[in-house]
Amino acid sequence: PKRSKSKVSVQQTIEQKIQNALSPSHLDIINESHMHNVPEGAESHFKVVVVAPVFESLSLVQRHQKINFILAKELNEDIHALSIETHTDQEWKIREGKVLNSPKCRGGSKAET
């Protein structure tokens, strides 16, 4: 008999893919969907904060391209909006672990209703 497989959340998939591809020293995956006009429990708006040694030799654009490449399937199928912060270990140390606030939703946030 078939065993039912529990569905892996989009957030878990994002975390696994980034972990496997970059072995980050710090990783935050923040579901920001609740800040937008989407159904309760939605997984459509995310912020990722990735600190990894691989970013040492990459420009900001190259870092974001790397994240976009890793999450290409999810960006195409599941994710409506993705905010990306990428840092080297030294940059993260200088920031003292502070994360930037995401911009306000321009597509009808719950705050506007």
XYZ file of C-alpha atoms in Angstrom:
113
model
C 0.000 0.000 0.000
C 1.023 3.574 -0.714
C 2.027 5.692 2.229
C 0.764 9.229 2.061
C 3.586 11.713 1.799
C 3.122 14.830 3.851
C 3.333 17.903 1.659
C 6.518 19.885 2.089
C 5.753 23.575 2.510
C 7.134 26.169 0.114
C 9.077 27.626 3.050
C 10.673 24.234 3.796
C 11.538 23.761 0.120
C 13.211 27.182 -0.045
C 15.221 26.397 3.080
C 16.327 22.962 1.855
C 17.347 24.218 -1.585
C 19.410 27.137 -0.259
C 20.996 24.965 2.454
C 21.975 22.309 -0.093
C 23.288 24.761 -2.694
C 25.147 27.267 -0.518
C 25.768 25.777 2.961
C 25.074 29.196 4.506
C 26.450 30.206 7.891
C 23.121 31.963 8.535
C 19.754 31.530 6.847
C 16.365 33.071 7.566
C 13.315 32.269 5.476
C 10.513 34.621 6.467
C 6.989 34.102 5.175
C 5.642 37.623 4.671
C 2.414 36.522 3.005
C 0.338 37.641 5.998
C 1.343 41.234 5.148
C -0.456 40.994 1.814
C -3.990 40.536 0.526
C -3.795 36.744 0.184
C -5.733 33.834 1.719
C -4.817 32.842 5.266
C -1.988 30.299 5.319
C -0.686 31.414 1.920
C 2.957 30.901 1.016
C 3.415 33.451 -1.733
C 5.571 36.281 -0.328
C 8.967 35.558 1.223
C 12.106 37.251 2.440
C 15.349 35.285 2.461
C 18.394 36.394 4.406
C 21.421 34.389 3.352
C 24.929 34.695 4.778
C 27.427 32.523 2.928
C 31.151 32.454 2.146
C 30.358 31.885 -1.550
C 29.213 35.529 -1.755
C 32.766 36.819 -1.085
C 33.657 36.988 -4.778
C 30.220 37.954 -6.128
C 28.584 41.318 -6.785
C 25.165 42.019 -5.284
C 23.521 41.308 -8.638
C 25.392 37.995 -8.985
C 24.353 36.995 -5.456
C 20.691 37.674 -6.225
C 20.980 35.850 -9.553
C 22.337 32.835 -7.674
C 19.342 32.826 -5.293
C 16.928 33.314 -8.206
C 18.542 30.390 -10.043
C 18.322 28.119 -6.977
C 14.640 28.999 -6.512
C 13.690 29.199 -10.213
C 10.985 26.516 -9.971
C 9.390 28.076 -6.885
C 9.530 31.580 -8.393
C 7.802 30.252 -11.486
C 5.159 28.165 -9.699
C 4.643 29.270 -6.082
C 6.259 32.540 -5.079
C 4.659 35.849 -6.015
C 7.265 38.078 -4.345
C 10.762 37.438 -3.014
C 12.852 39.894 -1.020
C 16.531 38.885 -0.943
C 19.313 39.906 1.428
C 22.714 38.361 0.788
C 25.797 38.914 2.924
C 29.271 37.582 3.488
C 30.150 36.606 7.060
C 32.052 39.885 7.484
C 29.158 41.975 6.144
C 26.759 40.169 8.484
C 29.055 40.808 11.429
C 29.179 44.530 10.581
C 25.353 44.607 10.301
C 25.165 42.914 13.724
C 22.464 40.591 12.391
C 20.061 43.398 11.535
C 17.653 42.642 8.704
C 16.148 45.331 6.474
C 12.384 45.881 6.510
C 10.601 44.742 3.381
C 8.927 47.422 1.290
C 5.192 47.962 1.677
C 3.011 45.919 -0.654
C 1.879 47.918 -3.682
C -0.654 45.307 -4.769
C -3.332 45.853 -2.157
C -1.933 45.058 1.267
C -4.206 44.200 4.163
C -3.161 47.463 5.798
C -5.012 49.368 3.073
C -8.346 47.594 3.549
